């Protein structure tokens, strides 16, 4: 049986990605009103919104640079203004950098700069809806992590470090906010359709366990 997400409000980051689009479509298909975040591709975000609306769902595209905590807060406020308080936040990984990190002769500094940019992109939207979720006594945070294929860490060390740090942060959030009804989940970035289906199951009211990959 398909779990209904009627009355739920969701924010999905990374509408420009196949996974972000698939998650947004799946949640909307189950009844959630969805705000899809984008930064560099308004046309792609509008395509996602049109697809959801043509299927009878509700969606809105919102631009935000998630490296800026103020813009992540505004993302949630705009989603709230369109539909209501955010119940579900899905962070589909750090995506691609909005702009290249400033070059430096020191590789350690270059790596640290790249990790910082990716971490902010993942953590600021995860933290933004927490105060309202705690006030309501319910909410779901989902992070889509790298699948961890062999050799991936060597190819993209910043992403590997980011994933480990975000997973640790979600563990801490679970400890701190779990008693207030906040659920956290981490899923590997597999096929878009599979990820969308898994996210929808995890954020349903019948889901009662915290899931980690």
mmCIF file of C-alpha atoms in Angstrom:
data_model
loop_
_atom_site.group_PDB
_atom_site.id
_atom_site.type_symbol
_atom_site.label_atom_id
_atom_site.label_comp_id
_atom_site.label_asym_id
_atom_site.label_seq_id
_atom_site.Cartn_x
_atom_site.Cartn_y
_atom_site.Cartn_z
ATOM 1 C CA UNK A 1 0.000 0.000 0.000
ATOM 2 C CA UNK A 2 1.287 3.472 -0.867
ATOM 3 C CA UNK A 3 1.784 5.578 2.236
ATOM 4 C CA UNK A 4 0.045 8.947 2.045
ATOM 5 C CA UNK A 5 1.909 12.144 2.828
ATOM 6 C CA UNK A 6 -1.174 14.358 2.604
ATOM 7 C CA UNK A 7 -0.819 17.591 4.633
ATOM 8 C CA UNK A 8 3.003 17.176 4.759
ATOM 9 C CA UNK A 9 5.253 20.001 3.607
ATOM 10 C CA UNK A 10 8.640 18.987 2.193
ATOM 11 C CA UNK A 11 11.749 20.835 1.057
ATOM 12 C CA UNK A 12 14.094 19.011 -1.320
ATOM 13 C CA UNK A 13 17.493 20.512 -2.082
ATOM 14 C CA UNK A 14 19.218 20.076 -5.420
ATOM 15 C CA UNK A 15 16.342 20.195 -7.887
ATOM 16 C CA UNK A 16 18.936 20.333 -10.678
ATOM 17 C CA UNK A 17 19.982 16.742 -9.957
ATOM 18 C CA UNK A 18 18.217 13.587 -11.082
ATOM 19 C CA UNK A 19 17.951 12.403 -7.485
ATOM 20 C CA UNK A 20 16.521 15.706 -6.254
ATOM 21 C CA UNK A 21 13.930 15.691 -9.029
ATOM 22 C CA UNK A 22 12.983 12.062 -8.365
ATOM 23 C CA UNK A 23 12.619 12.614 -4.604
ATOM 24 C CA UNK A 24 10.480 15.706 -5.146
ATOM 25 C CA UNK A 25 8.223 13.883 -7.625
ATOM 26 C CA UNK A 26 7.821 10.871 -5.334
ATOM 27 C CA UNK A 27 6.901 12.947 -2.292
ATOM 28 C CA UNK A 28 4.464 15.051 -4.306
ATOM 29 C CA UNK A 29 2.964 11.926 -5.822
ATOM 30 C CA UNK A 30 2.135 10.728 -2.317
ATOM 31 C CA UNK A 31 0.403 13.988 -1.419
ATOM 32 C CA UNK A 32 3.116 16.220 0.023
ATOM 33 C CA UNK A 33 3.444 19.853 -1.051
ATOM 34 C CA UNK A 34 7.059 20.237 -2.161
ATOM 35 C CA UNK A 35 9.445 23.190 -2.340
ATOM 36 C CA UNK A 36 12.341 22.380 -4.656
ATOM 37 C CA UNK A 37 15.536 24.309 -4.027
ATOM 38 C CA UNK A 38 17.860 25.272 -6.844
ATOM 39 C CA UNK A 39 20.715 27.680 -7.364
ATOM 40 C CA UNK A 40 22.058 27.680 -10.903
ATOM 41 C CA UNK A 41 19.271 26.240 -13.068
ATOM 42 C CA UNK A 42 15.862 27.887 -12.825
ATOM 43 C CA UNK A 43 14.759 26.135 -16.023
ATOM 44 C CA UNK A 44 15.510 22.703 -14.548
ATOM 45 C CA UNK A 45 13.708 23.563 -11.308
ATOM 46 C CA UNK A 46 10.653 24.810 -13.205
ATOM 47 C CA UNK A 47 10.677 21.604 -15.232
ATOM 48 C CA UNK A 48 10.465 19.628 -11.991
ATOM 49 C CA UNK A 49 7.638 21.845 -10.727
ATOM 50 C CA UNK A 50 5.693 21.548 -13.988
ATOM 51 C CA UNK A 51 6.029 17.766 -13.909
ATOM 52 C CA UNK A 52 4.636 17.648 -10.378
ATOM 53 C CA UNK A 53 1.792 20.041 -11.149
ATOM 54 C CA UNK A 54 0.840 18.187 -14.328
ATOM 55 C CA UNK A 55 0.447 15.054 -12.211
ATOM 56 C CA UNK A 56 -1.892 16.899 -9.846
ATOM 57 C CA UNK A 57 0.628 17.759 -7.143
ATOM 58 C CA UNK A 58 1.746 20.990 -5.493
ATOM 59 C CA UNK A 59 5.247 22.373 -5.904
ATOM 60 C CA UNK A 60 7.209 25.598 -5.978
ATOM 61 C CA UNK A 61 10.802 26.360 -6.992
ATOM 62 C CA UNK A 62 12.915 28.466 -4.623
ATOM 63 C CA UNK A 63 16.418 29.764 -5.308
ATOM 64 C CA UNK A 64 18.916 29.608 -2.441
ATOM 65 C CA UNK A 65 22.677 29.441 -2.001
ATOM 66 C CA UNK A 66 22.818 26.885 0.775
ATOM 67 C CA UNK A 67 26.337 27.875 1.798
ATOM 68 C CA UNK A 68 24.662 30.869 3.447
ATOM 69 C CA UNK A 69 22.686 29.970 6.614
ATOM 70 C CA UNK A 70 20.476 33.026 6.128
ATOM 71 C CA UNK A 71 19.428 31.770 2.701
ATOM 72 C CA UNK A 72 18.648 28.315 4.095
ATOM 73 C CA UNK A 73 16.471 29.954 6.738
ATOM 74 C CA UNK A 74 14.774 32.010 4.035
ATOM 75 C CA UNK A 75 14.241 28.856 1.971
ATOM 76 C CA UNK A 76 12.211 27.370 4.823
ATOM 77 C CA UNK A 77 10.330 30.619 5.355
ATOM 78 C CA UNK A 78 9.407 30.821 1.668
ATOM 79 C CA UNK A 79 8.305 27.184 1.679
ATOM 80 C CA UNK A 80 6.242 27.953 4.764
ATOM 81 C CA UNK A 81 4.728 30.979 3.097
ATOM 82 C CA UNK A 82 3.725 28.894 0.088
ATOM 83 C CA UNK A 83 2.396 25.826 1.877
ATOM 84 C CA UNK A 84 2.917 25.804 5.655
ATOM 85 C CA UNK A 85 5.569 24.785 8.171
ATOM 86 C CA UNK A 86 8.199 22.370 6.871
ATOM 87 C CA UNK A 87 7.711 18.776 8.033
ATOM 88 C CA UNK A 88 10.370 17.113 5.868
ATOM 89 C CA UNK A 89 13.818 18.317 4.815
ATOM 90 C CA UNK A 90 15.653 16.217 2.235
ATOM 91 C CA UNK A 91 19.272 17.203 1.549
ATOM 92 C CA UNK A 92 20.428 15.523 -1.649
ATOM 93 C CA UNK A 93 24.141 15.872 -0.984
ATOM 94 C CA UNK A 94 26.419 18.855 -1.600
ATOM 95 C CA UNK A 95 26.004 18.793 -5.358
ATOM 96 C CA UNK A 96 28.563 20.575 -7.468
ATOM 97 C CA UNK A 97 30.245 23.725 -6.158
ATOM 98 C CA UNK A 98 28.421 26.865 -7.195
ATOM 99 C CA UNK A 99 31.759 28.377 -8.127
ATOM 100 C CA UNK A 100 35.335 27.077 -8.000
ATOM 101 C CA UNK A 101 37.112 27.369 -4.673
ATOM 102 C CA UNK A 102 39.877 29.961 -4.837
ATOM 103 C CA UNK A 103 43.088 28.294 -5.932
ATOM 104 C CA UNK A 104 45.896 28.038 -3.420
ATOM 105 C CA UNK A 105 49.403 26.644 -3.406
ATOM 106 C CA UNK A 106 48.636 24.694 -0.237
ATOM 107 C CA UNK A 107 46.685 21.473 -1.012
ATOM 108 C CA UNK A 108 45.575 21.158 2.601
ATOM 109 C CA UNK A 109 43.964 24.594 2.489
ATOM 110 C CA UNK A 110 42.355 23.826 -0.871
ATOM 111 C CA UNK A 111 40.846 20.620 0.504
ATOM 112 C CA UNK A 112 39.652 22.349 3.661
ATOM 113 C CA UNK A 113 38.014 25.108 1.611
ATOM 114 C CA UNK A 114 36.229 22.560 -0.583
ATOM 115 C CA UNK A 115 35.011 20.600 2.438
ATOM 116 C CA UNK A 116 33.763 23.757 4.149
ATOM 117 C CA UNK A 117 31.726 24.764 1.100
ATOM 118 C CA UNK A 118 30.192 21.299 0.793
ATOM 119 C CA UNK A 119 29.492 21.031 4.515
ATOM 120 C CA UNK A 120 27.645 24.330 4.587
ATOM 121 C CA UNK A 121 25.548 23.252 1.594
ATOM 122 C CA UNK A 122 24.468 20.145 3.503
ATOM 123 C CA UNK A 123 24.235 21.359 7.086
ATOM 124 C CA UNK A 124 22.581 24.765 6.808
ATOM 125 C CA UNK A 125 19.357 23.355 5.287
ATOM 126 C CA UNK A 126 19.365 20.479 7.794
ATOM 127 C CA UNK A 127 19.481 22.871 10.735
ATOM 128 C CA UNK A 128 17.156 25.545 9.329
ATOM 129 C CA UNK A 129 13.769 23.868 10.026
ATOM 130 C CA UNK A 130 14.713 22.445 13.435
ATOM 131 C CA UNK A 131 13.246 25.194 15.668
ATOM 132 C CA UNK A 132 9.798 24.915 14.082
ATOM 133 C CA UNK A 133 9.957 21.108 14.015
ATOM 134 C CA UNK A 134 10.808 21.026 17.712
ATOM 135 C CA UNK A 135 7.944 23.408 18.435
ATOM 136 C CA UNK A 136 5.513 21.026 16.706
ATOM 137 C CA UNK A 137 7.095 17.905 18.168
ATOM 138 C CA UNK A 138 7.664 16.229 14.789
ATOM 139 C CA UNK A 139 9.874 16.383 11.725
ATOM 140 C CA UNK A 140 12.125 14.357 9.429
ATOM 141 C CA UNK A 141 15.635 15.115 8.169
ATOM 142 C CA UNK A 142 17.034 12.985 5.342
ATOM 143 C CA UNK A 143 20.546 13.127 3.903
ATOM 144 C CA UNK A 144 21.402 11.435 0.608
ATOM 145 C CA UNK A 145 25.058 10.419 0.887
ATOM 146 C CA UNK A 146 27.615 9.174 -1.611
ATOM 147 C CA UNK A 147 27.194 5.430 -2.271
ATOM 148 C CA UNK A 148 30.801 4.822 -1.214
ATOM 149 C CA UNK A 149 31.885 2.910 -4.302
ATOM 150 C CA UNK A 150 35.479 1.625 -4.343
ATOM 151 C CA UNK A 151 37.881 4.376 -5.316
ATOM 152 C CA UNK A 152 35.293 7.147 -4.878
ATOM 153 C CA UNK A 153 36.990 8.619 -1.801
ATOM 154 C CA UNK A 154 40.289 8.925 -3.641
ATOM 155 C CA UNK A 155 38.579 10.548 -6.618
ATOM 156 C CA UNK A 156 36.645 13.066 -4.502
ATOM 157 C CA UNK A 157 38.142 13.316 -1.010
ATOM 158 C CA UNK A 158 36.148 16.454 -0.167
ATOM 159 C CA UNK A 159 32.876 14.593 -0.727
ATOM 160 C CA UNK A 160 34.049 11.627 1.351
ATOM 161 C CA UNK A 161 34.995 13.921 4.242
ATOM 162 C CA UNK A 162 31.732 15.837 3.891
ATOM 163 C CA UNK A 163 29.645 12.662 3.998
ATOM 164 C CA UNK A 164 31.394 11.447 7.139
ATOM 165 C CA UNK A 165 30.937 14.807 8.856
ATOM 166 C CA UNK A 166 27.271 15.150 7.898
ATOM 167 C CA UNK A 167 26.517 11.621 9.081
ATOM 168 C CA UNK A 168 28.169 12.438 12.416
ATOM 169 C CA UNK A 169 26.160 15.653 12.650
ATOM 170 C CA UNK A 170 22.902 13.791 12.046
ATOM 171 C CA UNK A 171 23.813 11.303 14.754
ATOM 172 C CA UNK A 172 24.262 14.212 17.152
ATOM 173 C CA UNK A 173 20.991 15.774 16.027
ATOM 174 C CA UNK A 174 19.231 12.491 16.704
ATOM 175 C CA UNK A 175 20.608 12.419 20.237
ATOM 176 C CA UNK A 176 19.727 16.053 20.867
ATOM 177 C CA UNK A 177 16.385 16.346 19.096
ATOM 178 C CA UNK A 178 15.088 12.774 18.928
ATOM 179 C CA UNK A 179 13.199 13.270 22.222
ATOM 180 C CA UNK A 180 11.357 16.150 20.507
ATOM 181 C CA UNK A 181 10.056 13.939 17.713
ATOM 182 C CA UNK A 182 12.765 14.661 15.124
ATOM 183 C CA UNK A 183 13.795 11.670 13.003
ATOM 184 C CA UNK A 184 17.042 11.561 11.014
ATOM 185 C CA UNK A 185 17.895 9.243 8.129
ATOM 186 C CA UNK A 186 20.854 8.689 5.828
ATOM 187 C CA UNK A 187 20.477 6.957 2.464
ATOM 188 C CA UNK A 188 23.040 6.079 -0.227
ATOM 189 C CA UNK A 189 22.622 7.803 -3.584
ATOM 190 C CA UNK A 190 21.515 4.812 -5.640
ATOM 191 C CA UNK A 191 19.116 5.036 -8.596
ATOM 192 C CA UNK A 192 16.926 8.167 -8.430
ATOM 193 C CA UNK A 193 13.680 6.206 -8.421
ATOM 194 C CA UNK A 194 14.849 3.888 -5.667
ATOM 195 C CA UNK A 195 16.029 6.786 -3.535
ATOM 196 C CA UNK A 196 12.732 8.613 -4.034
ATOM 197 C CA UNK A 197 10.758 5.557 -2.971
ATOM 198 C CA UNK A 198 12.961 4.979 0.103
ATOM 199 C CA UNK A 199 12.715 8.605 1.214
ATOM 200 C CA UNK A 200 8.922 8.543 0.950
ATOM 201 C CA UNK A 201 8.727 5.423 3.105
ATOM 202 C CA UNK A 202 11.097 6.815 5.750
ATOM 203 C CA UNK A 203 9.249 10.106 6.201
ATOM 204 C CA UNK A 204 5.789 8.580 6.397
ATOM 205 C CA UNK A 205 3.990 8.619 9.734
ATOM 206 C CA UNK A 206 4.243 4.826 9.912
ATOM 207 C CA UNK A 207 8.057 4.901 9.828
ATOM 208 C CA UNK A 208 9.317 4.511 13.360
ATOM 209 C CA UNK A 209 12.987 3.693 13.010
ATOM 210 C CA UNK A 210 16.071 5.736 12.272
ATOM 211 C CA UNK A 211 17.888 4.400 9.204
ATOM 212 C CA UNK A 212 21.565 4.713 8.356
ATOM 213 C CA UNK A 213 23.462 3.287 5.421
#
